Short mmCIF file of C-alpha atoms in Angstrom, two decimals:
data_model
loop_
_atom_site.label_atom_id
_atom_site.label_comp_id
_atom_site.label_asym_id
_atom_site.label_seq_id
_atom_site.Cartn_x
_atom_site.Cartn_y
_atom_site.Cartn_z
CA UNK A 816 109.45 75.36 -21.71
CA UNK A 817 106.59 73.21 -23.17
CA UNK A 818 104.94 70.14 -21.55
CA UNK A 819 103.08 67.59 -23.52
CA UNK A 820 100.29 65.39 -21.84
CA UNK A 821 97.15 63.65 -22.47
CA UNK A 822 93.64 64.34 -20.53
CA UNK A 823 91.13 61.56 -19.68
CA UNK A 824 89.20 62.93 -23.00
CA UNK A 825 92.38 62.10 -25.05
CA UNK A 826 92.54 66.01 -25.82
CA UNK A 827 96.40 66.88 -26.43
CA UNK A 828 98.16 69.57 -24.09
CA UNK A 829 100.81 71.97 -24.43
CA UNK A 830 102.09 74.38 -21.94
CA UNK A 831 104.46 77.55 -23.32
CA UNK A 832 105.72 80.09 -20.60
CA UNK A 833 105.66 83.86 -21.37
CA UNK A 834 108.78 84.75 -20.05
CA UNK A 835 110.61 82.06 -21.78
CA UNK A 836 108.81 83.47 -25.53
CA UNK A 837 111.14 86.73 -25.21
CA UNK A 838 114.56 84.46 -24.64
CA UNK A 839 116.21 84.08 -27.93
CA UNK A 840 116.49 80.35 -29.22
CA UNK A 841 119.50 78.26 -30.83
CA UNK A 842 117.18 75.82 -31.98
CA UNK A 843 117.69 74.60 -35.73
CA UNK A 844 115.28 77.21 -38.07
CA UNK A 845 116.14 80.26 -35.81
CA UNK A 846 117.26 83.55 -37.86
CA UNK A 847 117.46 87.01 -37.58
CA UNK A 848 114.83 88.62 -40.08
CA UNK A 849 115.67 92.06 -39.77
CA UNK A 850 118.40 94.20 -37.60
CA UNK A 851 118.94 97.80 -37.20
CA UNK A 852 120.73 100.13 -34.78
CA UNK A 853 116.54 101.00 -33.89
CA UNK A 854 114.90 97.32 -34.42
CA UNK A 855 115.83 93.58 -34.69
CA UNK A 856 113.48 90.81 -35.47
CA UNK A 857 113.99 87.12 -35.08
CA UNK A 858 112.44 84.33 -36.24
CA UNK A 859 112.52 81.03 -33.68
CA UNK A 860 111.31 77.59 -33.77
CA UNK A 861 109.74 76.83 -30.54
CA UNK A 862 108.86 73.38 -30.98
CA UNK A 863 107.46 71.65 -33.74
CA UNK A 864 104.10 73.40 -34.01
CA UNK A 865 104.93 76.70 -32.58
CA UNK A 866 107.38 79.36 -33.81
CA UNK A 867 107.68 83.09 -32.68
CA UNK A 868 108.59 86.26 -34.34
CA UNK A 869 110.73 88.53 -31.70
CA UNK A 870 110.65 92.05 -32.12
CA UNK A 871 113.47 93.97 -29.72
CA UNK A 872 114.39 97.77 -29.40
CA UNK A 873 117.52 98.29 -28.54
CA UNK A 874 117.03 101.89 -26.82
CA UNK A 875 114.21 100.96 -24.80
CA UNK A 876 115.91 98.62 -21.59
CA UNK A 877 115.00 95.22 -22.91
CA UNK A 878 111.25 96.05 -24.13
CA UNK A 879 110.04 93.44 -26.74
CA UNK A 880 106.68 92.55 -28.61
CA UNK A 881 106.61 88.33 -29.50
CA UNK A 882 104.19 87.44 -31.81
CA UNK A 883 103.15 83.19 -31.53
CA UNK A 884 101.93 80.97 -33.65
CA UNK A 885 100.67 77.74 -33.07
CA UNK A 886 99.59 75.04 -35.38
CA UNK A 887 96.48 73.30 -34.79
CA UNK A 888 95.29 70.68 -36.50
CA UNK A 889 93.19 68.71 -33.16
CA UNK A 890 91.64 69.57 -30.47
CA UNK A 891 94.18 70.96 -28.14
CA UNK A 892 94.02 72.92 -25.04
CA UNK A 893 96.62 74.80 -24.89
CA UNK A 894 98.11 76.93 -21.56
CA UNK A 895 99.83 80.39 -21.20
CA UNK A 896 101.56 80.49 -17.74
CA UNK A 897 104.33 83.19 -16.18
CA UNK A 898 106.02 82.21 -12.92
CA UNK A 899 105.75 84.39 -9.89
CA UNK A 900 102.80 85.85 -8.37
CA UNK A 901 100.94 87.88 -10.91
CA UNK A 902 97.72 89.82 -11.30
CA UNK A 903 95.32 89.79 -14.43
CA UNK A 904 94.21 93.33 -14.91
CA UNK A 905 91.74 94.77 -17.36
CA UNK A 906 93.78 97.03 -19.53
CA UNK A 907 92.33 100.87 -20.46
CA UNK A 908 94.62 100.05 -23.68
CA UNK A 909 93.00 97.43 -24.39
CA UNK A 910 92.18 93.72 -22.98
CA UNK A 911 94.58 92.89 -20.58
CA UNK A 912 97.95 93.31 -18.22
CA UNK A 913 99.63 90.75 -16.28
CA UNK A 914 101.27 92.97 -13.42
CA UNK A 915 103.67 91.29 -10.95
CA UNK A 916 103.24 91.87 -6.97
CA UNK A 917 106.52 92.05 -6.90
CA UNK A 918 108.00 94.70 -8.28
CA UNK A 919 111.25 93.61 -9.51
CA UNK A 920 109.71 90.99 -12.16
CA UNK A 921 108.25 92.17 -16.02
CA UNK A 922 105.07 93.19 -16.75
CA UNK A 923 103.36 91.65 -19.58
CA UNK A 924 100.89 93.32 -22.22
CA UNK A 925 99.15 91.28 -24.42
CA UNK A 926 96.48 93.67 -26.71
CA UNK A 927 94.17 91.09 -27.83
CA UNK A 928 92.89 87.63 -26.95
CA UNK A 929 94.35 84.80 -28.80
CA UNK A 930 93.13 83.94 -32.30
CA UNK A 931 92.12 81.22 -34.60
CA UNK A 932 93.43 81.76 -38.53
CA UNK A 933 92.81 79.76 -41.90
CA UNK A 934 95.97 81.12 -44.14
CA UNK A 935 96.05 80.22 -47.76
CA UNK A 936 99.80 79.47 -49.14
CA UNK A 937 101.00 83.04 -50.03
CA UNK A 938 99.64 84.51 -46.43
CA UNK A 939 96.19 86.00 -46.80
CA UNK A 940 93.49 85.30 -44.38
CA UNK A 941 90.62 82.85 -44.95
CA UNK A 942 88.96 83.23 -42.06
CA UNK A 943 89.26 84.31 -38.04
CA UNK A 944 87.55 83.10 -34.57
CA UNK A 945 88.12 83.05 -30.99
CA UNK A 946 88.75 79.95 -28.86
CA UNK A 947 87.47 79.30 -25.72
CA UNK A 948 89.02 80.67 -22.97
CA UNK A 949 88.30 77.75 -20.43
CA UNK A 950 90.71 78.35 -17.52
CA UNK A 951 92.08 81.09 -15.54
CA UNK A 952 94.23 80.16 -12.53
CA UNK A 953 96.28 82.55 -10.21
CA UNK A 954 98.59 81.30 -7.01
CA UNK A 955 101.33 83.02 -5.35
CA UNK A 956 103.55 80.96 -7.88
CA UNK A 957 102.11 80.97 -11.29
CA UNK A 958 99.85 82.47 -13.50
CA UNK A 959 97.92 80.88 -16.11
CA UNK A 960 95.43 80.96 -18.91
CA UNK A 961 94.19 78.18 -20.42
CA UNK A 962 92.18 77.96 -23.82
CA UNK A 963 90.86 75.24 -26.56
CA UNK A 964 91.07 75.27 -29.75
CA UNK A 965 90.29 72.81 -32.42
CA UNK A 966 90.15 72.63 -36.36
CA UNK A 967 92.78 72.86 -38.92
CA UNK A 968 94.32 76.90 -38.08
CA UNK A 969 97.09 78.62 -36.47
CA UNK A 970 96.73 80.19 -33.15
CA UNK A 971 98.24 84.01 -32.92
CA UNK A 972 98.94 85.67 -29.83
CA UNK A 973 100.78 89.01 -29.65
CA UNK A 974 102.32 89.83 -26.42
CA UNK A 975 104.35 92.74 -25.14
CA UNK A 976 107.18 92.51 -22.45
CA UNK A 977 108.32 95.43 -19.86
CA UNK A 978 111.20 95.24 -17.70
CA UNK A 979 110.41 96.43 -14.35
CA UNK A 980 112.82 99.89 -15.23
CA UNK A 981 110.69 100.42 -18.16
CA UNK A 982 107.22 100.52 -15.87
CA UNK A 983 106.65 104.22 -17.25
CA UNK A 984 105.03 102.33 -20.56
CA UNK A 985 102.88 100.15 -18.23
CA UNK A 986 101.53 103.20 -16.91
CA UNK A 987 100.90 105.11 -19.76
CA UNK A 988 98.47 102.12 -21.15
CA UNK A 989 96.78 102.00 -17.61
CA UNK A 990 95.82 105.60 -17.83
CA UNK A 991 95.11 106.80 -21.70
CA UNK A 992 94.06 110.36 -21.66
CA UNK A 993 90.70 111.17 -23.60
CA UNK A 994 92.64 111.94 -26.91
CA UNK A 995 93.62 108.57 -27.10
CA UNK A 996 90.26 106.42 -26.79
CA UNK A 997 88.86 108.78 -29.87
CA UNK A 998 87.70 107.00 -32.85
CA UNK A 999 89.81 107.61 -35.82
CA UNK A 1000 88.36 106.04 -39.31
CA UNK A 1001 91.24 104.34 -41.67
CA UNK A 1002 89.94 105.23 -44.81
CA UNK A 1003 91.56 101.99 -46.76
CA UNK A 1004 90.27 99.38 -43.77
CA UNK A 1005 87.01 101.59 -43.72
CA UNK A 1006 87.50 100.54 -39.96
CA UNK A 1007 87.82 102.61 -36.47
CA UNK A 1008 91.03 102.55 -34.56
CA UNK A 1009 89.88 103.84 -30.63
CA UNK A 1010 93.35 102.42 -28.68
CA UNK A 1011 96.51 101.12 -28.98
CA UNK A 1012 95.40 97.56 -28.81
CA UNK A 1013 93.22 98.38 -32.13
CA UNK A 1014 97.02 98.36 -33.99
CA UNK A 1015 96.98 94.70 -33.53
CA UNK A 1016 93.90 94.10 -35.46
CA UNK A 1017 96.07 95.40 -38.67
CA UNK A 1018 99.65 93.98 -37.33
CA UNK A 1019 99.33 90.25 -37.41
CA UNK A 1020 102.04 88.07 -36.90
CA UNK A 1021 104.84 91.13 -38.00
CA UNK A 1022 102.51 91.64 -41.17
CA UNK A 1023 100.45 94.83 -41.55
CA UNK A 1024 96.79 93.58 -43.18
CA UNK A 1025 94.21 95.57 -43.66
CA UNK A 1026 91.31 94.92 -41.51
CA UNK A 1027 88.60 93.78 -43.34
CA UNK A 1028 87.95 90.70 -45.69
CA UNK A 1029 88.16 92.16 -49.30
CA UNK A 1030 85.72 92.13 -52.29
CA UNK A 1031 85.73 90.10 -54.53
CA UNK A 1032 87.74 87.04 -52.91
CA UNK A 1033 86.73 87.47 -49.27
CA UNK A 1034 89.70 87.23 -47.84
CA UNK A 1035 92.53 89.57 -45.98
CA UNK A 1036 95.81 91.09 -47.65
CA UNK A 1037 98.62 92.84 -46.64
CA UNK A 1038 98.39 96.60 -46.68
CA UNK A 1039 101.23 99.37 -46.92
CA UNK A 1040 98.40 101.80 -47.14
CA UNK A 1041 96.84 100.70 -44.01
CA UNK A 1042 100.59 101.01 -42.47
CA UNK A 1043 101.08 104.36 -43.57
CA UNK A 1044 97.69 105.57 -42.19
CA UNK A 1045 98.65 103.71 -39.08
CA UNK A 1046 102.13 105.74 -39.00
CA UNK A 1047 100.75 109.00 -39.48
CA UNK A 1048 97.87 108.31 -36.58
CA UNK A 1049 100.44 107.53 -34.17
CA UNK A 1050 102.52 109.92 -34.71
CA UNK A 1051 99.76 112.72 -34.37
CA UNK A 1052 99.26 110.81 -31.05
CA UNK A 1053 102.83 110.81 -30.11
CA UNK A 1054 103.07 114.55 -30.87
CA UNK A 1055 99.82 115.09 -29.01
CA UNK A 1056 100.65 112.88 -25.72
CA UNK A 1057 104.40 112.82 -25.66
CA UNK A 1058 103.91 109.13 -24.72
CA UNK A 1059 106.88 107.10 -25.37
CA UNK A 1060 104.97 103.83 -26.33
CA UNK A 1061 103.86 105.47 -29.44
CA UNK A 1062 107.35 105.59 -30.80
CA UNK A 1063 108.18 102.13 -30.62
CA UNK A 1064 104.56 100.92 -32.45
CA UNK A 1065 105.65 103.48 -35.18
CA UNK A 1066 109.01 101.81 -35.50
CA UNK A 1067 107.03 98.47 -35.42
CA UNK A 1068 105.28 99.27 -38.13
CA UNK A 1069 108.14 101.00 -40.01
CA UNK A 1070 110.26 97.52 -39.80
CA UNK A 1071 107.26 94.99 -40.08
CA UNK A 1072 106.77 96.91 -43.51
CA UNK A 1073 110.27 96.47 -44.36
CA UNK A 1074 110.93 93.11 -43.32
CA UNK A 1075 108.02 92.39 -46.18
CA UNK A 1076 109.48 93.79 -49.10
CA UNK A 1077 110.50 91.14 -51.91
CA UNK A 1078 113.91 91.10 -52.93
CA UNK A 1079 112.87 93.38 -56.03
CA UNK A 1080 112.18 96.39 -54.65
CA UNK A 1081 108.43 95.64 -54.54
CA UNK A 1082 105.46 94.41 -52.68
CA UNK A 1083 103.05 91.77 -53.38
CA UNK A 1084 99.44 91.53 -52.47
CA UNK A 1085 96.81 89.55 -54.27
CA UNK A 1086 94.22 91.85 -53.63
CA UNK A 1087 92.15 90.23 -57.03
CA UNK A 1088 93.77 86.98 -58.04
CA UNK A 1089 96.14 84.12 -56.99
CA UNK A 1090 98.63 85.84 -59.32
CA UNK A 1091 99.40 87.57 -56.03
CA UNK A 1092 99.70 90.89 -58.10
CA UNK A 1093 101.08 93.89 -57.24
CA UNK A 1094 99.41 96.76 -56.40
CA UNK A 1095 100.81 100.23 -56.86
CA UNK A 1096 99.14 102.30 -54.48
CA UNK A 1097 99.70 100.04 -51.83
CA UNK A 1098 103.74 100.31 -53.09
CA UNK A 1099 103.35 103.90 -52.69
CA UNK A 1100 102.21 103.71 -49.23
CA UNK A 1101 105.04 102.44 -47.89
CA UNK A 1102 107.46 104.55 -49.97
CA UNK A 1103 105.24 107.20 -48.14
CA UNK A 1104 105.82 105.61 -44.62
CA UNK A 1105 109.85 105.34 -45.04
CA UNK A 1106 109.87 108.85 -46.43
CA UNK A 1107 108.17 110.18 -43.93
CA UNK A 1108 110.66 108.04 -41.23
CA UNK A 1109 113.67 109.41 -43.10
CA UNK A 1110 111.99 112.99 -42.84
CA UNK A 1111 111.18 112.49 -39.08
CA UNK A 1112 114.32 110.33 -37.37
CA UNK A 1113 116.90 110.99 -39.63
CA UNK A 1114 119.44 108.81 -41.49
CA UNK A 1115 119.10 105.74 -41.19
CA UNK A 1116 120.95 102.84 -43.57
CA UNK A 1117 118.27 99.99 -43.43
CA UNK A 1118 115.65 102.37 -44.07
CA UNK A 1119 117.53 103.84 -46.90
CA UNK A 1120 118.36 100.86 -48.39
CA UNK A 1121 114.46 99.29 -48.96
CA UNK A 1122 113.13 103.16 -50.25
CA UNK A 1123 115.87 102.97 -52.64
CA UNK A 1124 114.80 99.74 -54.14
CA UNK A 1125 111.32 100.88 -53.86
CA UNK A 1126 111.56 103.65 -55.92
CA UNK A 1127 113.60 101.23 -58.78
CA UNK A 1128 111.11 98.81 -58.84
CA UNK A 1129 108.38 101.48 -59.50
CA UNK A 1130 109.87 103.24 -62.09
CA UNK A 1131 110.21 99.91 -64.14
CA UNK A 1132 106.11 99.53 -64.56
CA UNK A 1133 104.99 102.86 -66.89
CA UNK A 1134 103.22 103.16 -70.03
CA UNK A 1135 104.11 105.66 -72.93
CA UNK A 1136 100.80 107.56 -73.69
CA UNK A 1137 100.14 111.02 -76.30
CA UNK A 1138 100.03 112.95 -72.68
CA UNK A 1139 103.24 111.29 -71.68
CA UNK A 1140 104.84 108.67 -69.07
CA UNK A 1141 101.83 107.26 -67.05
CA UNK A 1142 102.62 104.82 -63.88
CA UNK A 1143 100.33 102.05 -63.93
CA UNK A 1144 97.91 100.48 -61.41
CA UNK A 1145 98.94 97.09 -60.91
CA UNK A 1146 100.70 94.46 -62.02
CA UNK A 1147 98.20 93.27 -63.68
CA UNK A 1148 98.26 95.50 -66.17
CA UNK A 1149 101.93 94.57 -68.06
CA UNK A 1150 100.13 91.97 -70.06
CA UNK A 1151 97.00 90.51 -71.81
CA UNK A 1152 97.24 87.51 -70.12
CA UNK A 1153 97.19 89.22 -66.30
CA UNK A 1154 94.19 90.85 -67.48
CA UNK A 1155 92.52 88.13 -68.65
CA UNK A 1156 93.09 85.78 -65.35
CA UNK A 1157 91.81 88.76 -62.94
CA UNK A 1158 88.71 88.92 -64.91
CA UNK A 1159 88.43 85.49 -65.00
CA UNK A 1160 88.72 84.96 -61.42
CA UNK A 1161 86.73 88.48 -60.39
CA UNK A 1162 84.22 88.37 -62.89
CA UNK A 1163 83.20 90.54 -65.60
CA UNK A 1164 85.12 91.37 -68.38
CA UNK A 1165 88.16 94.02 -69.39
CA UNK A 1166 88.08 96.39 -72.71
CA UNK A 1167 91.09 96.77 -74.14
CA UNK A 1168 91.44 100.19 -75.93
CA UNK A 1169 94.48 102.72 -77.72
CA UNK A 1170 92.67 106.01 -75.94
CA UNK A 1171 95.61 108.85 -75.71
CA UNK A 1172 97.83 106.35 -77.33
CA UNK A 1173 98.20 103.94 -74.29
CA UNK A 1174 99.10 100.33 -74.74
CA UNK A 1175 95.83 98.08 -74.39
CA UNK A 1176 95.83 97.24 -71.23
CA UNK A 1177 96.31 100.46 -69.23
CA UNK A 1178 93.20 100.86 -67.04
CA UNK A 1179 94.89 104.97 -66.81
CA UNK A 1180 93.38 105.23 -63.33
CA UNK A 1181 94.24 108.74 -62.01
CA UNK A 1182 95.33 108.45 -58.55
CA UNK A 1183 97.89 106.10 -58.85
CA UNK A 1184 99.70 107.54 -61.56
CA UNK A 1185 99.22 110.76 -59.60
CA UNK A 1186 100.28 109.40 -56.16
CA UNK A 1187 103.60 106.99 -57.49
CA UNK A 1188 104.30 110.76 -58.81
CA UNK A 1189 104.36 112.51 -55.58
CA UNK A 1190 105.90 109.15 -54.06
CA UNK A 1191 108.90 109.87 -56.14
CA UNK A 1192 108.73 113.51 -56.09
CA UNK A 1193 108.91 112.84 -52.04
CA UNK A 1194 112.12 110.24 -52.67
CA UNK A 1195 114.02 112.83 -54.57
CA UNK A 1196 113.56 115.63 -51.91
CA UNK A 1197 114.23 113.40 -48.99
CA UNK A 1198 117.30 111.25 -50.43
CA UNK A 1199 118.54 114.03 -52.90
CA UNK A 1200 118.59 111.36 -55.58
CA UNK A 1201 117.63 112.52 -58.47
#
């Protein structure tokens, strides 16, 4: 699959074929992440810089999504080739298609031009660019794109695969309707989604981020919120277009939320500090998004499973107050010491205080304690546990 060479400018090369991305691999490091009788993910090693997350539906004939990664830490050029003749189309959806002439190969999708990333160690963004596209070759053979890169990043590129039975997806992103190219504003991004390639800007690498670099740090995070928002947009399209693409990105984002829940019950975000605290709301917004998949598609075990051990872990973080149990913010807020370290990495300073009889450190911000409330008002009605 990948060939290694050197140019005259002593630039390294590496080649990776598309169609080869989507077969599973038995190299050493390769595991399942996530399975389901709806989803499976798996994690492969591709070579020693480049691994793959594989995302698979097993209802809908083969259709996959790979997201690649590539370490970079030279210059490299690297190239993206598919054998057989192929055209490069502009994509309606968003950036491009790769359509075969012939009709009995896939079709490929990818939503968004390969990018450069700076991660920090627990997975939030430093910083984005785009490489250079430098090379675009088509023969009645091969296929290929060819960019550089260069610096100390990872290179993403997410890339959808259609079996030549499944072309009814291929042309529903060749011909949105008008609905579909309308701007919708994500209220925690404070960003526009306009078309189904926008989804990718927030799913990165099987991780839903919100898309915008964050006060006071400057960096990206993970966002349930932003996945819920996501779910409930597509599925107003989905009701509104009867499209069946918009299914399998809500089950994308259903599992890629999943598949980053911590053992306890809970997920982590760093939104303020290195602490890589916890944020409540954000919790909520995925106990929102599996809800609302439990309401919508029925039973369904793995889903089941993580709202279940959502709702525990929540429950654990209250504060007796005069008015009563009050759910908390964040993390932050179970001790003195959390306190001090976000102000001391945020700036500014906290006031501790007993107001309504809460414990010093309860910020008693409303809508959090109000929304974990409806979050668990929600889990009792849909699970019947009470």
């Amino acid at each position: 699959m990948i060939l290694m060479q050197k140019s005259d400018s002593a630039s390294a090369h590496r080649v990776y074929d598309l169609q080869q991305m989507f077969e599973p691999q038995a190299s050493a490091g390769s595991e399942q992440v996530l399975r389901s009788s709806k989803f499976s993910r798996m994690h492969m090693h591709l070579d020693d810089q480049a691994t793959s997350l594989l995302d698979s539906f097993p209802d809908s004939e083969d259709t996959s999504c790979c997201f690649f990664r590539l370490e970079v830490n030279d210059e490299l050029t690297v190239r993206f080739t598919v054998q057989g003749e192929y055209q490069l189309n502009s994509c309606p959806s968003g950036c491009w298609l790769i359509k075969p002439v012939e009709i009995a190969l896939p079709s490929f999708w990818i939503p968004h031009t390969p990018v450069l990333r700076m991660y920090e160690s627990s997975g939030r963004i430093l910083s984005e660019k785009s490489p250079a596209i430098v090379g675009l070759e088509a023969t009645p053979t091969e296929l290929a794109i060819e960019i550089k890169t260069s610096g100390n990043r990872q290179l993403d590129l997410t890339l959808w695969r259609f079996p030549p039975e499944n072309g009814v997806i291929v042309a529903e992103l060749e011909r949105p309707l008008a609905l579909e190219k309308q701007p919708v504003f994500l209220w925690t991004s404070q960003t526009i989604y306009q078309t189904p390639a926008d989804l990718y800007l927030y799913l990165i690498h099987g991780h839903i981020y919100a898309n915008r670099f964050i006060w006071p740090r400057k960096w990206k995070i993970c966002s349930e919120l932003d996945a819920y928002g996501l779910y409930v947009l597509l599925k107003g399209l989905e009701l509104s277009t009867d499209k069946t693409f918009y299914g399998l990105l809500k089950r994308q984002i259903l599992f890629s939320v999943i598949a980053r829940q911590s053992r306890d019950g809970g997920w982590y975000h760093g939104d303020w500090t290195d602490l890589m605290e916890s944020h409540y709301r954000y919790h909520n917004g995925a106990m929102h998004l599996l809800e609302s998949a439990l309401e919508e598609d029925g039973p369904d075990e793995t889903v089941r499973t993580a709202l279940e051990s959502a709702a525990s872990f929540i429950t654990n973080y209250t504060d007796q107050t005069s008015l009563g149990l009050w759910f908390l913010h964040d993390s932050l807020e179970e001790s003195v010491e959390g306190m001090d370290e976000c102000w001391k990495q945020t700036g500014g300073k906290w006031l501790p205080s007993r107001t309504l009889g809460k414990s010093p450190t309860n910020k008693l911000i409303l809508n959090t304690h109000l929304d974990t409330t409806i979050a668990l008002h929600r889990y009792r009605e849909v699970t019947g546990d009470n």
